[in-house]
Amino acid sequence: MSIFENPEHTNFDLEVSSPGRINFIGEHTDYNQGFVLPTAIDKRIYLKFRKNDTSNCRIYSETFQTGFEFDLEKELQKGKGWENYILGVVDQIIKLGKKPGGFDCSIQSELPVGAGISSSAALECGVASGLNELFDLGLSKMEIVKLSQKAENEFVGNNCGIMDQYASVMSKKAHLIMLDCQSMEAEYIPADFRSCKLLLLNTNVSHNLAESEYNTRRKECEKAVALIQKDHNNISSLREVSPALLEQYKDLLGPVIYSRCTYVLQENERVVQATDKLRKGKLKEFGQLMYASHEGLQHNYEVSCPELDFLVDYSRDRDFIYGSRMMGGGFGGCTLNLIDEDKIESYIEEVSKAYYQEFQINLDAISVSPDAGTLITKKEN
Ligand code: GLA
């Protein structure tokens, strides 16, 4: 039985909605101190909170009809699945010297899991923002971003960068964020896509390589930096490596790591260019950079998969599609497509049939718009 079935449990003090994110360009650049161009979307996780005046915390997912409990007076034990995103946040809050009390939390989600739109960051940031408000913890938005990332790194064991949590908390409606992951300076760029809309095509595959390969890519980049650093001790990330310097290390790095680094350097440059094209309303050129990003991810960084490549290839040479690319960590999830609004319906029908024919998997199509970051609605007493 749901811990919230008792009608007494339907009263909540606080509602939080926390969004998923998309990223236009700048993939696998965040942990290399580079540039990213994400935004939150209008698909969200909704969380309700109330204090329960005990040391017990009770969490229930309405979406998955399952819940769990833990006691703040006992050491937090790792779970096996989604509970770690929540436990990890509580763990980080406690490590910051803050003292949350017992609470009940009920969760509903519109975000597909494993689709590369960061339902995990949405959950972490939603819980962190909710507890901050409920217990007056005095955390800034940036602290919420950082502790949520740390929760994922340390408690869940995913060595992710900062992009997802930043986008989930800091986004503004109808804007993209051009974020410099080195200085953490952000610029909000108006999301003016004229006749175009944003369409996510979910491959509905999530290859289990994703996590191990993600960590391998990080290590490959770190290895390159360590090698270059030996002669250039001012270099602390690939962000500071110029193409000319990389060239000097080509043989020493070996073909695989050289190829990874080439991608990262080029992708950073593409984010800068794409931001400029968007500002100038040059959507075709913006879209071409999305395609180039996909090619780099496919051939140099090698984090794509046949299902994603099929969808990107299928979109090519259609003048109503400006750009298409895989999004997020890779090995499954969604492609992001910049597509003329009046062609969306017929294209979904066509590409879904072709995708099914190729892989015998149903494709899901999700239209999204740039939206605000985590929002809090407090009940007036
Ligand atoms: C995942 C990570 C992010 C980022 C992307 C790739 O979504 O959580 O930090 O590295 O992959 O761009």
mmCIF file of C-alpha atoms in Angstrom, residues 17-20 39-44 141 167-175 177 188 369-375:
data_model
loop_
_atom_site.group_PDB
_atom_site.id
_atom_site.type_symbol
_atom_site.label_atom_id
_atom_site.label_comp_id
_atom_site.label_asym_id
_atom_site.label_seq_id
_atom_site.Cartn_x
_atom_site.Cartn_y
_atom_site.Cartn_z
ATOM 1 C CA SER A 17 8.677 21.070 -10.251
ATOM 2 C CA SER A 18 12.046 20.205 -11.682
ATOM 3 C CA PRO A 19 12.692 20.000 -15.425
ATOM 4 C CA GLY A 20 14.557 17.653 -17.729
ATOM 5 C CA THR A 39 18.249 24.506 -21.492
ATOM 6 C CA ALA A 40 15.527 23.045 -19.313
ATOM 7 C CA ILE A 41 12.408 21.731 -21.067
ATOM 8 C CA ASP A 42 8.693 21.802 -20.419
ATOM 9 C CA LYS A 43 8.695 18.176 -19.288
ATOM 10 C CA ARG A 44 9.173 17.920 -15.583
ATOM 11 C CA LYS A 141 20.992 27.942 -6.361
ATOM 12 C CA ALA A 167 20.433 23.460 -16.712
ATOM 13 C CA SER A 168 17.820 21.901 -14.460
ATOM 14 C CA VAL A 169 18.137 24.673 -11.845
ATOM 15 C CA MET A 170 19.293 27.781 -13.718
ATOM 16 C CA SER A 171 17.356 27.801 -16.992
ATOM 17 C CA LYS A 172 15.039 30.602 -18.045
ATOM 18 C CA LYS A 173 11.893 30.106 -20.084
ATOM 19 C CA ALA A 174 12.408 30.581 -23.836
ATOM 20 C CA HIS A 175 16.196 30.834 -23.475
ATOM 21 C CA ILE A 177 22.253 28.850 -21.627
ATOM 22 C CA TYR A 188 21.175 33.498 -21.681
ATOM 23 C CA SER A 369 10.209 23.923 -25.560
ATOM 24 C CA PRO A 370 12.888 25.727 -23.563
ATOM 25 C CA ASP A 371 11.486 26.273 -20.100
ATOM 26 C CA ALA A 372 12.328 27.641 -16.655
ATOM 27 C CA GLY A 373 14.535 25.746 -14.182
ATOM 28 C CA THR A 374 13.334 24.305 -10.866
ATOM 29 C CA LEU A 375 10.206 26.069 -9.623
#
